Amino acid sequence: MPWAPESELESLKKEFKTLRVVSNGRVTALWIKREELKGLLKALKGRGFKLFLDHSLVDLKPLLESEKDWNKLAKQELFAFPEDRESRFEAFYLLVNPEDGKRVLVKTRCSETLPTVMDLWPGAKWAEREAYDMFGVKYEGHENLVRAFMWDTYPYFPLRKDFPLEGFPEQELPSLNETLRGENLEGLMNYERKHPRIATLEDLEVTEKRRLKKKAQIVLNWGPLHPGTHGTMWFLFDLEGERIVQCDVILGQLHRGVEKLAEHEMYNQFLVYTDRMDYLSALCSNQVWAVTLERLLGIEDEVPPKAKLIRTMLCELQRINSHLLWLGTYALDLGALTVFLYAFKEREKIMDVIEGITGARMTTAFTRIGGVRMDLPEGALEAIKAFTRHFLKELKDWENMLTRNRIWLRRNKEVGVITKEDAYGYGLTGPVIRGSGVPYDLRKLEPYDAYGEVEFDVPVGEVGDCYDRYLVRLEEMRQSVRIVEQCVSKLEKMSKNEPFFYPGDGKKLKLSLDGIGLKAPVGQIYASGENPRGELGFLVVSTGGINPYRVKVRPPSYYNLSIYPKLMKDRFIADAVTILASIDPVVGETDR
């Protein structure tokens, strides 16, 4: 997806006195002072940048305290308004024009507060909650500023630079061996009696009460461990009979601190954490991280064609794999057990193929920055062809069971309707926005790896209901088969001696296991890819060295799920599972 050129944005300077347009070839950034921020965002929305993708912060405290480091970075134009030595945080907003796919990054500086932009984009509600939760910045005008992942009485802000990786050990949690058996474990196997604090029942009660102000008869708790919630999510429904008056979602039960860990890991080490966010599409997440770093290093065009084809082929198999799990569990949620069994039978075949190539079934870490870990084993392409030959027939049989089934139609048609404007406002991507008729697919808008070399169509819906999202994912599986078959055909014509890893000198891309990783230049980049659930993006801030200063993950599941409370308003409990399953969130990525 191209960044908006500076020439298209220069005219904004006449309206906003503090505006600066900065482009480094990888990112087009608009620097604006805090007092003019909201006006600029409103003007950009009026110019077509109406798809809200992401918002977060960067803590600059340790850099501001070092005269030498700050002066070095100021020359690189890495952070907005480097002459400002007082404002602790840099805030950024990522916006896209869905008509032509161009994006911009709006940046400002702040210390304690920012104006809310919920009135411009309702999806900013969750983004602002997350920023407040992780950094402590408050949003003026936010309707109910509560934490996103931590419980509401938690006193710290984990993504601040002065918050240690292991947290603050302040609560005694002795081992049962120590308390029941009287064993002295102090000093053994890194045993510590003190740990970071954990939530009490009182903390959780406060958190629940701050989410909803009861309007109706009863508040129903759904989850966080009910299987119908598709993971460890906690839903609150304020009910009038079976009609839902209001709804909210409490996240954080699977919080993993991935972005905090990224600051302490080398670039190549962090790849394994991307596996564990959306664990149903690990290969796709690996691919996006690799492409992001290849662009930052300037080696994207030097990655061997064979590696790009292998990565693309495996990611499309992973997309089918993920959609099969969605289809099986979706059908099971609505009572269709047979489809669940059939879908998992085919999914098992894909898992066997992935295991045969990568050595693992779920968290593969097969992709590498610069290529893939190894070449395809003997017989891999034949196994893939055997799968694709019969899969479309199986898919057709499942469609015959569901697509015109009267119960399936009644449960899905005109349920959970999402308009195009709602899709833009909440930052929806993937099959969810395409189900609403928007052909937003990064494989077409900004082809990466081998997507520019293969032919495929982007299916879209008409109404934007659960039924359209079902049809879109079915057609996506067919298109994925097309892509896989084209990749197989190209790979069969290649020599076995074709390189599958970046052929440049070792100094530029050293990936050893002795504690020395690849060294990235000073800079900033945002890159993204089309995961099964939508746009997964990484905004990487590099101050030079072998580990990033800040990594912001743009998770599709998090934003897709943010519209759920709106969709559930005035619906009935029976629709809760249908609408949630049609969104298809993965909690490891939502909580990250």
Coordinates of C-alpha atoms in Angstrom, one line a residue:
M1 CA 0.0 0.0 0.0
P2 CA 1.6 3.3 -1.0
W3 CA 2.1 6.1 1.5
A4 CA 0.5 9.4 0.6
P5 CA 3.2 11.6 -1.2
E6 CA 4.3 14.8 0.4
S7 CA 2.9 16.8 -2.6
E8 CA -0.7 15.8 -1.7
L9 CA -0.3 17.0 1.8
E10 CA 1.6 20.2 1.4
S11 CA -1.7 22.3 1.0
L12 CA -2.6 21.4 4.6
K13 CA 0.2 23.7 5.8
K14 CA -1.9 26.7 4.9
E15 CA -4.6 25.6 7.4
F16 CA -2.3 24.3 10.2
K17 CA 0.6 26.6 11.3
T18 CA 2.5 23.9 13.2
L19 CA 2.3 21.2 10.6
R20 CA 5.4 19.6 9.2
V21 CA 5.4 16.9 6.5
V22 CA 8.3 14.4 6.9
S23 CA 8.9 11.5 4.6
N24 CA 11.8 9.0 4.7
G25 CA 10.7 6.8 1.8
R26 CA 9.2 4.2 4.2
V27 CA 6.8 6.4 6.1
T28 CA 5.0 9.7 5.4
A29 CA 4.5 11.4 8.7
L30 CA 2.6 14.6 9.6
W31 CA 4.0 16.3 12.7
I32 CA 1.5 18.5 14.4
K33 CA 1.4 20.3 17.8
R34 CA -1.1 19.0 20.3
E35 CA -3.4 22.0 20.1
E36 CA -4.0 21.5 16.4
L37 CA -4.1 17.7 16.4
K38 CA -7.8 17.1 16.3
G39 CA -8.3 19.7 13.6
L40 CA -5.8 18.0 11.4
L41 CA -7.3 14.6 12.0
K42 CA -10.8 15.9 11.1
A43 CA -9.3 17.6 7.9
L44 CA -7.7 14.3 6.9
K45 CA -10.9 12.4 7.4
G46 CA -12.6 14.9 5.1
R47 CA -9.9 14.3 2.5
G48 CA -10.7 10.6 2.4
F49 CA -8.5 9.2 5.2
K50 CA -11.5 7.7 6.9
L51 CA -10.3 4.2 7.8
F52 CA -8.9 4.4 11.3
L53 CA -6.1 1.8 11.6
D54 CA -4.3 2.3 14.9
H55 CA -3.2 4.7 17.6
S56 CA -0.6 4.4 20.4
L57 CA 2.4 6.1 22.1
V58 CA 6.1 5.9 22.4
D59 CA 7.8 6.7 25.8
L60 CA 10.8 8.9 25.2
K61 CA 11.9 9.4 28.8
P62 CA 15.3 7.6 28.7
L63 CA 16.2 9.3 25.4
L64 CA 15.2 12.8 26.7
E65 CA 17.4 12.2 29.8
S66 CA 20.5 11.6 27.5
E67 CA 21.7 14.7 25.7
K68 CA 24.0 12.6 23.4
D69 CA 21.3 10.1 22.4
W70 CA 18.6 12.7 21.8
N71 CA 20.8 14.9 19.7
K72 CA 21.8 12.0 17.5
L73 CA 18.2 11.0 17.0
A74 CA 17.1 14.5 16.4
K75 CA 19.3 14.7 13.2
Q76 CA 17.6 11.5 11.9
E77 CA 14.1 13.1 12.3
L78 CA 13.0 10.0 14.1
F79 CA 10.6 11.6 16.6
A80 CA 8.3 14.6 16.1
F81 CA 9.4 18.0 17.2
P82 CA 12.9 17.1 18.5
E83 CA 13.3 20.6 19.9
D84 CA 10.6 19.7 22.5
R85 CA 12.6 18.4 25.5
E86 CA 9.7 18.4 28.0
S87 CA 6.9 16.3 26.5
R88 CA 7.5 12.7 27.5
F89 CA 5.4 10.8 24.9
E90 CA 5.1 10.8 21.2
A91 CA 1.6 9.8 20.0
F92 CA 0.8 8.5 16.6
Y93 CA -2.4 7.9 14.6
L94 CA -2.4 5.6 11.5
L95 CA -5.0 6.5 8.9
V96 CA -5.9 5.0 5.5
N97 CA -7.8 6.3 2.5
P98 CA -9.7 3.1 1.5
E99 CA -10.4 4.4 -2.0
D100 CA -6.8 4.4 -3.2
G101 CA -5.1 2.6 -0.3
K102 CA -2.8 5.5 0.7
R103 CA -1.9 5.9 4.3
V104 CA -0.5 8.6 6.6
L105 CA 1.1 8.6 10.1
V106 CA 0.1 11.6 12.2
K107 CA 2.5 12.3 15.1
T108 CA 2.3 14.7 18.0
R109 CA 4.0 15.1 21.4
C110 CA 2.3 15.1 24.8
S111 CA 2.9 14.6 28.5
E112 CA -0.3 13.9 30.4
T113 CA -3.3 14.3 28.2
L114 CA -4.6 14.1 24.6
P115 CA -8.0 15.0 23.2
T116 CA -10.2 12.0 22.4
V117 CA -11.0 11.3 18.8
M118 CA -13.9 9.0 19.5
D119 CA -16.3 11.5 17.9
L120 CA -14.3 11.1 14.6
W121 CA -13.7 7.3 14.8
P122 CA -15.6 5.2 17.4
G123 CA -12.8 2.5 17.1
A124 CA -10.5 5.0 18.8
K125 CA -12.4 4.1 22.1
W126 CA -10.4 0.9 22.5
A127 CA -7.2 2.4 21.1
E128 CA -7.4 5.1 23.7
R129 CA -8.2 2.7 26.5
E130 CA -5.1 0.7 25.6
A131 CA -2.9 3.7 25.5
Y132 CA -4.2 4.9 28.9
D133 CA -3.8 1.4 30.3
M134 CA -0.2 0.9 29.1
F135 CA 1.2 4.5 29.3
G136 CA -1.1 6.4 31.7
V137 CA -2.0 9.2 29.3
K138 CA -5.6 10.5 29.8
Y139 CA -8.0 11.4 27.0
E140 CA -10.1 14.5 27.5
G141 CA -13.7 13.9 26.5
H142 CA -13.5 10.1 26.5
E143 CA -16.9 8.7 27.5
N144 CA -15.6 6.1 30.0
L145 CA -11.8 5.8 30.2
V146 CA -11.2 2.5 31.8
R147 CA -8.2 0.1 31.3
A148 CA -8.0 -2.3 28.4
F149 CA -6.1 -5.3 29.7
M150 CA -5.2 -4.7 33.4
W151 CA -7.7 -4.5 36.2
D152 CA -8.9 -1.0 37.0
T153 CA -7.3 -0.7 40.4
Y154 CA -3.8 -1.6 39.0
P155 CA -1.5 1.3 39.8
Y156 CA 1.2 0.9 37.1
F157 CA 1.6 1.5 33.4
P158 CA 3.5 -1.5 31.9
L159 CA 4.8 0.0 28.6
R160 CA 6.5 3.0 30.2
K161 CA 10.2 2.6 30.0
D162 CA 10.6 2.8 33.8
F163 CA 8.4 -0.2 34.3
P164 CA 10.7 -3.3 34.6
L165 CA 10.2 -6.3 32.3
E166 CA 9.5 -8.6 35.3
G167 CA 7.2 -6.0 37.0
F168 CA 7.5 -4.9 40.6
P169 CA 7.9 -7.8 43.1
E170 CA 5.7 -6.6 45.9
Q171 CA 3.3 -9.5 46.8
E172 CA 4.3 -12.6 48.7
L173 CA 3.2 -15.8 46.9
P174 CA 5.1 -18.6 48.6
S175 CA 5.2 -22.1 47.2
L176 CA 2.9 -24.8 48.7
N177 CA 6.0 -26.8 49.4
E178 CA 7.2 -24.0 51.7
T179 CA 3.9 -23.3 53.4
L180 CA 2.6 -26.9 53.8
R181 CA 5.8 -28.9 54.1
G182 CA 8.0 -26.3 55.7
E183 CA 10.7 -26.7 53.0
N184 CA 13.3 -23.9 52.7
L185 CA 13.3 -23.0 49.0
E186 CA 15.0 -19.6 49.2
G187 CA 17.8 -19.5 46.7
L188 CA 16.9 -22.7 44.9
M189 CA 16.1 -22.8 41.2
N190 CA 15.7 -19.0 41.1
Y191 CA 12.9 -19.3 43.6
E192 CA 11.4 -16.0 44.7
R193 CA 8.7 -15.5 47.4
K194 CA 7.7 -12.1 46.1
H195 CA 6.0 -11.6 42.8
P196 CA 4.2 -8.8 41.0
R197 CA 0.7 -8.3 42.4
I198 CA -2.3 -10.3 41.1
A199 CA -5.9 -9.2 40.9
T200 CA -8.2 -10.0 43.8
L201 CA -12.0 -10.7 43.6
E202 CA -12.5 -7.1 44.9
D203 CA -10.3 -5.8 42.0
L204 CA -12.4 -7.7 39.5
E205 CA -15.7 -6.5 41.0
V206 CA -14.5 -2.9 40.7
T207 CA -13.4 -3.5 37.1
E208 CA -16.8 -5.0 36.2
K209 CA -18.8 -2.2 37.7
R210 CA -16.8 0.5 35.9
R211 CA -17.6 -1.1 32.5
L212 CA -21.4 -0.8 32.6
K213 CA -23.8 1.3 34.5
K214 CA -26.8 -1.0 34.9
K215 CA -29.8 0.2 32.9
A216 CA -32.0 -2.9 32.7
Q217 CA -33.0 -5.9 34.9
I218 CA -29.8 -8.0 35.2
V219 CA -26.2 -8.1 34.1
L220 CA -25.2 -11.5 32.6
N221 CA -21.5 -12.5 32.7
W222 CA -20.5 -14.6 29.7
G223 CA -17.0 -16.1 30.0
P224 CA -14.1 -15.7 30.4
L225 CA -13.9 -19.5 30.1
H226 CA -17.1 -20.4 28.4
P227 CA -16.2 -22.3 25.1
G228 CA -18.7 -20.2 23.1
T229 CA -16.5 -17.1 23.7
H230 CA -13.8 -18.5 21.4
G231 CA -11.2 -18.0 24.1
T232 CA -10.6 -16.3 27.4
M233 CA -12.8 -13.2 27.0
W234 CA -15.2 -11.8 29.5
F235 CA -18.5 -10.4 28.2
L236 CA -21.0 -8.3 30.1
F237 CA -24.6 -8.2 28.9
D238 CA -27.1 -5.8 30.5
L239 CA -30.4 -7.6 29.8
E240 CA -34.1 -6.7 29.6
G241 CA -35.5 -10.2 29.3
E242 CA -33.5 -11.7 26.5
R243 CA -32.9 -8.4 24.8
I244 CA -29.4 -6.8 25.3
V245 CA -29.6 -3.2 26.3
Q246 CA -25.8 -2.6 26.4
C247 CA -22.7 -4.8 26.3
D248 CA -19.0 -4.5 27.0
V249 CA -16.0 -6.7 26.8
I250 CA -13.3 -7.2 29.5
L251 CA -10.0 -8.3 28.0
G252 CA -6.7 -9.2 29.6
Q253 CA -7.2 -12.8 30.7
L254 CA -4.5 -13.9 28.2
H255 CA -2.3 -10.8 28.4
R256 CA 1.3 -11.8 27.3
G257 CA 3.2 -8.5 27.2
V258 CA 4.5 -9.1 23.7
E259 CA 5.2 -5.4 23.0
K260 CA 7.2 -5.1 26.2
L261 CA 9.1 -8.2 25.5
A262 CA 10.0 -6.9 22.0
E263 CA 12.0 -4.1 23.6
H264 CA 14.2 -6.6 25.3
E265 CA 14.7 -9.2 22.5
M266 CA 16.8 -9.1 19.4
Y267 CA 14.9 -8.7 16.1
N268 CA 15.4 -12.3 15.0
Q269 CA 14.4 -13.6 18.5
F270 CA 11.1 -11.7 18.5
L271 CA 9.9 -13.7 15.5
V272 CA 9.0 -16.6 17.8
Y273 CA 6.6 -14.3 19.8
T274 CA 4.7 -13.5 16.6
D275 CA 3.9 -17.2 16.4
R276 CA 2.1 -17.0 19.7
M277 CA -0.2 -14.0 19.1
D278 CA -2.5 -15.4 16.4
Y279 CA -1.6 -19.1 17.0
L280 CA -4.0 -20.1 14.2
S281 CA -2.0 -18.3 11.6
A282 CA 1.6 -18.4 12.9
L283 CA 3.2 -18.6 9.5
C284 CA 1.3 -15.5 8.3
S285 CA 2.5 -13.5 11.4
N286 CA 6.1 -14.7 10.9
Q287 CA 5.9 -13.5 7.3
V288 CA 4.7 -10.0 8.2
W289 CA 7.4 -9.5 10.8
A290 CA 10.1 -10.7 8.3
V291 CA 8.8 -8.4 5.6
T292 CA 8.8 -5.5 8.0
L293 CA 12.4 -6.0 9.0
E294 CA 13.5 -6.6 5.4
R295 CA 12.0 -3.3 4.4
L296 CA 13.7 -1.6 7.3
L297 CA 17.0 -3.1 6.3
G298 CA 16.5 -2.3 2.7
I299 CA 16.9 -6.0 1.5
E300 CA 13.3 -6.8 0.5
D301 CA 14.2 -6.9 -3.2
E302 CA 17.2 -9.2 -2.5
V303 CA 15.2 -12.0 -0.8
P304 CA 15.4 -15.0 -3.2
P305 CA 12.3 -15.7 -5.3
K306 CA 12.2 -19.2 -4.0
A307 CA 11.9 -18.1 -0.4
K308 CA 9.1 -15.7 -1.4
L309 CA 7.2 -18.4 -3.1
I310 CA 7.6 -20.8 -0.2
R311 CA 6.4 -18.2 2.3
T312 CA 3.4 -17.2 0.1
M313 CA 2.4 -20.9 -0.5
L314 CA 2.7 -21.8 3.2
C315 CA 0.8 -18.7 4.3
E316 CA -2.1 -19.5 2.0
L317 CA -2.2 -23.1 3.3
Q318 CA -2.3 -21.5 6.8
R319 CA -5.2 -19.2 5.7
I320 CA -7.2 -22.3 4.7
N321 CA -6.2 -24.0 7.9
S322 CA -7.4 -21.0 9.9
H323 CA -10.7 -20.6 8.0
L324 CA -11.4 -24.3 8.4
L325 CA -11.1 -23.9 12.2
W326 CA -13.4 -20.9 12.0
L327 CA -15.9 -22.8 9.8
G328 CA -16.0 -25.8 12.0
T329 CA -16.4 -24.0 15.3
Y330 CA -18.9 -21.5 13.7
A331 CA -21.0 -24.4 12.6
L332 CA -20.7 -26.1 15.9
D333 CA -21.8 -23.0 17.8
L334 CA -25.0 -23.0 15.7
G335 CA -25.6 -26.7 16.2
A336 CA -24.1 -28.2 13.0
L337 CA -21.7 -30.9 14.4
T338 CA -21.1 -32.7 11.1
V339 CA -19.4 -29.7 9.4
F340 CA -17.1 -29.4 12.4
L341 CA -15.9 -33.0 12.0
Y342 CA -15.4 -32.6 8.2
A343 CA -13.6 -29.3 8.5
F344 CA -11.2 -30.7 11.1
K345 CA -10.5 -33.7 9.0
E346 CA -9.2 -31.5 6.2
R347 CA -7.5 -29.2 8.6
E348 CA -5.5 -32.2 9.9
K349 CA -4.2 -32.8 6.4
I350 CA -2.9 -29.3 6.2
M351 CA -1.3 -29.6 9.7
D352 CA 0.5 -32.7 8.5
V353 CA 1.9 -30.8 5.5
I354 CA 3.0 -27.9 7.6
E355 CA 4.6 -30.3 10.1
G356 CA 6.4 -32.1 7.3
I357 CA 7.9 -28.9 6.0
T358 CA 8.6 -26.9 9.1
G359 CA 8.9 -29.6 11.8
A360 CA 6.0 -28.1 13.9
R361 CA 2.3 -28.0 13.7
M362 CA 1.3 -24.7 15.2
T363 CA 4.2 -22.4 16.3
T364 CA 6.6 -23.1 13.5
A365 CA 9.1 -20.2 13.5
F366 CA 10.0 -21.4 10.0
T367 CA 10.2 -18.0 8.3
R368 CA 13.5 -16.0 8.7
I369 CA 14.3 -12.4 8.1
G370 CA 15.8 -12.8 4.6
G371 CA 14.1 -16.0 3.6
V372 CA 13.1 -19.4 5.2
R373 CA 14.9 -21.7 7.6
M374 CA 15.4 -24.5 5.1
D375 CA 14.4 -25.7 1.6
L376 CA 11.3 -27.8 1.0
P377 CA 11.8 -31.5 1.8
E378 CA 11.4 -34.2 -0.8
G379 CA 7.8 -34.9 -1.7
A380 CA 6.4 -31.7 -0.1
L381 CA 5.0 -30.3 -3.4
E382 CA 3.3 -33.7 -4.2
A383 CA 1.6 -33.7 -0.8
I384 CA 0.3 -30.2 -1.3
K385 CA -1.0 -31.0 -4.8
A386 CA -2.7 -34.1 -3.4
F387 CA -4.5 -31.9 -0.9
T388 CA -5.6 -29.2 -3.3
R389 CA -6.9 -31.7 -5.8
H390 CA -9.7 -32.9 -3.6
F391 CA -10.3 -30.0 -1.2
L392 CA -12.6 -27.9 -3.4
K393 CA -14.9 -30.9 -3.8
E394 CA -15.1 -31.2 0.0
L395 CA -15.8 -27.5 0.4
K396 CA -18.6 -27.8 -2.1
D397 CA -20.2 -30.6 -0.1
W398 CA -20.1 -28.5 3.1
E399 CA -21.7 -25.6 1.2
N400 CA -24.6 -27.9 0.2
M401 CA -25.2 -28.6 3.8
L402 CA -25.1 -25.0 5.1
T403 CA -25.5 -22.3 2.5
R404 CA -29.2 -22.9 1.7
N405 CA -30.1 -24.6 5.0
R406 CA -33.2 -22.8 6.5
I407 CA -31.8 -22.8 10.0
W408 CA -28.5 -21.5 8.9
L409 CA -30.2 -18.7 6.9
R410 CA -32.4 -17.7 9.8
R411 CA -29.5 -17.5 12.2
N412 CA -27.2 -15.5 9.9
K413 CA -29.1 -13.4 7.4
E414 CA -29.5 -9.8 8.5
V415 CA -27.8 -10.5 11.8
G416 CA -24.8 -8.3 12.9
V417 CA -25.0 -6.0 9.9
I418 CA -21.9 -3.8 9.6
T419 CA -22.1 -0.8 7.2
K420 CA -19.1 0.6 5.3
E421 CA -18.9 3.7 7.5
D422 CA -18.9 1.5 10.6
A423 CA -16.1 -0.6 9.1
Y424 CA -14.0 2.5 8.5
G425 CA -14.8 4.1 11.9
Y426 CA -13.9 0.9 13.9
G427 CA -10.8 0.0 11.9
L428 CA -12.2 -3.3 10.7
T429 CA -10.1 -5.3 8.2
G430 CA -9.9 -8.7 6.6
P431 CA -13.1 -10.7 5.9
V432 CA -15.1 -8.5 8.2
I433 CA -14.6 -5.3 6.1
R434 CA -14.8 -7.3 2.9
G435 CA -18.1 -8.7 4.0
S436 CA -19.3 -5.1 4.1
G437 CA -18.4 -4.6 0.4
V438 CA -15.0 -3.0 0.8
P439 CA -12.3 -4.7 -1.3
Y440 CA -9.6 -3.9 1.2
D441 CA -6.9 -6.6 0.8
L442 CA -3.2 -5.9 1.3
R443 CA -2.2 -8.7 -1.0
K444 CA -3.6 -6.6 -3.8
L445 CA -3.0 -3.0 -2.5
E446 CA 0.6 -3.5 -1.5
P447 CA 1.8 -6.9 -2.7
Y448 CA 4.6 -8.5 -0.7
D449 CA 6.6 -11.7 -1.2
A450 CA 5.1 -13.5 -4.2
Y451 CA 1.6 -12.0 -4.2
G452 CA 2.4 -9.7 -7.1
E453 CA 3.2 -12.8 -9.2
V454 CA 0.0 -14.7 -8.7
E455 CA -3.6 -14.2 -9.8
F456 CA -6.5 -14.3 -7.4
D457 CA -9.8 -12.4 -6.8
V458 CA -10.9 -10.5 -3.7
P459 CA -14.5 -11.6 -2.7
V460 CA -16.7 -9.0 -1.1
G461 CA -20.2 -9.1 0.4
E462 CA -23.3 -6.9 -0.2
V463 CA -25.2 -6.5 3.0
G464 CA -22.4 -6.8 5.7
D465 CA -24.2 -9.4 7.8
C466 CA -23.0 -12.7 9.3
Y467 CA -24.1 -14.5 6.2
D468 CA -21.9 -12.3 4.0
R469 CA -18.9 -12.8 6.2
Y470 CA -19.5 -16.6 6.0
L471 CA -19.7 -16.5 2.1
V472 CA -16.5 -14.3 1.9
R473 CA -14.4 -16.7 3.9
L474 CA -15.6 -19.7 1.9
E475 CA -14.6 -17.9 -1.3
E476 CA -11.3 -16.9 0.2
M477 CA -10.5 -20.6 0.7
R478 CA -11.0 -21.2 -3.0
Q479 CA -8.8 -18.2 -3.9
S480 CA -6.1 -19.5 -1.5
V481 CA -6.2 -22.8 -3.4
R482 CA -5.6 -20.9 -6.6
I483 CA -2.6 -19.1 -5.1
V484 CA -1.1 -22.3 -3.7
E485 CA -1.4 -24.1 -7.1
Q486 CA 0.3 -21.2 -8.9
C487 CA 3.2 -21.2 -6.3
V488 CA 3.6 -25.0 -6.6
S489 CA 3.8 -24.7 -10.4
K490 CA 6.5 -22.0 -10.1
L491 CA 8.5 -24.0 -7.5
E492 CA 8.4 -27.2 -9.6
K493 CA 10.2 -25.3 -12.4
M494 CA 13.0 -24.1 -10.0
S495 CA 16.3 -25.8 -9.5
K496 CA 16.9 -27.5 -6.2
N497 CA 20.0 -25.4 -5.9
E498 CA 18.1 -22.1 -6.0
P499 CA 18.9 -20.1 -2.8
F500 CA 16.2 -19.9 -0.1
F501 CA 17.9 -17.2 2.0
Y502 CA 19.2 -13.7 1.6
P503 CA 22.6 -14.1 -0.3
G504 CA 24.1 -10.8 1.0
D505 CA 27.2 -10.5 3.2
G506 CA 27.0 -11.8 6.7
K507 CA 27.8 -8.4 8.2
K508 CA 24.5 -7.0 7.1
L509 CA 22.3 -9.9 8.3
K510 CA 24.0 -11.9 11.0
L511 CA 21.6 -14.4 12.5
S512 CA 23.8 -16.5 14.8
L513 CA 22.9 -18.0 18.2
D514 CA 25.8 -16.6 20.1
G515 CA 23.9 -13.5 21.3
I516 CA 24.7 -11.3 18.2
G517 CA 21.6 -10.6 16.1
L518 CA 21.0 -8.5 13.1
K519 CA 21.7 -4.8 13.5
A520 CA 19.0 -2.4 12.2
P521 CA 19.7 1.2 11.2
V522 CA 18.1 4.2 13.0
G523 CA 14.7 4.7 11.5
Q524 CA 11.0 4.0 11.7
I525 CA 8.7 1.8 9.6
Y526 CA 5.2 0.5 9.5
A527 CA 4.5 -2.5 7.4
S528 CA 1.6 -4.9 7.4
G529 CA 0.2 -8.0 5.8
E530 CA -3.1 -9.7 5.1
N531 CA -3.6 -12.3 7.9
P532 CA -6.7 -14.6 8.0
R533 CA -8.3 -12.1 10.4
G534 CA -7.3 -8.9 8.7
E535 CA -4.4 -6.4 8.7
L536 CA -1.6 -7.4 11.0
G537 CA 0.9 -4.5 11.2
F538 CA 4.1 -3.7 13.0
L539 CA 5.3 -0.2 13.7
V540 CA 9.0 -0.5 14.5
V541 CA 11.0 2.3 16.0
S542 CA 14.8 1.6 15.8
T543 CA 17.4 3.7 17.5
G544 CA 20.1 1.5 16.1
G545 CA 21.3 -1.8 17.5
I546 CA 20.1 -5.3 17.7
N547 CA 16.8 -4.8 19.4
P548 CA 14.0 -2.3 18.7
Y549 CA 13.2 0.7 20.9
R550 CA 9.5 0.2 20.4
V551 CA 7.3 -2.3 18.6
K552 CA 3.6 -1.5 18.2
V553 CA 1.5 -4.5 17.0
R554 CA -1.5 -3.5 15.0
P555 CA -3.8 -6.5 15.7
P556 CA -6.8 -7.2 13.4
S557 CA -8.7 -9.2 16.1
Y558 CA -8.6 -6.3 18.6
Y559 CA -10.2 -3.8 16.3
N560 CA -12.6 -6.3 14.7
L561 CA -13.8 -7.2 18.2
S562 CA -14.2 -3.5 19.2
I563 CA -17.5 -3.3 17.2
Y564 CA -19.1 -6.2 19.0
P565 CA -20.8 -4.1 21.8
K566 CA -22.4 -1.9 19.0
L567 CA -23.6 -5.0 17.1
M568 CA -25.1 -6.6 20.2
K569 CA -27.2 -3.6 21.2
D570 CA -30.9 -4.5 21.0
R571 CA -30.1 -8.0 19.8
F572 CA -31.0 -11.2 21.7
I573 CA -28.7 -13.6 23.6
A574 CA -29.1 -16.2 20.9
D575 CA -27.3 -13.9 18.5
A576 CA -24.3 -13.4 20.8
V577 CA -22.5 -16.6 19.6
T578 CA -23.4 -16.0 15.9
I579 CA -22.0 -12.5 15.8
L580 CA -18.9 -13.3 17.8
A581 CA -18.1 -16.3 15.6
S582 CA -18.6 -14.3 12.4
I583 CA -15.9 -11.8 13.7
D584 CA -13.5 -14.7 14.4
P585 CA -11.2 -13.1 17.0
V586 CA -8.2 -14.9 18.4
V587 CA -7.5 -13.9 22.0
G588 CA -3.7 -14.3 22.0
E589 CA -3.6 -11.6 19.4
T590 CA -6.3 -9.5 21.0
D591 CA -4.6 -9.5 24.4
R592 CA -1.1 -9.9 23.0

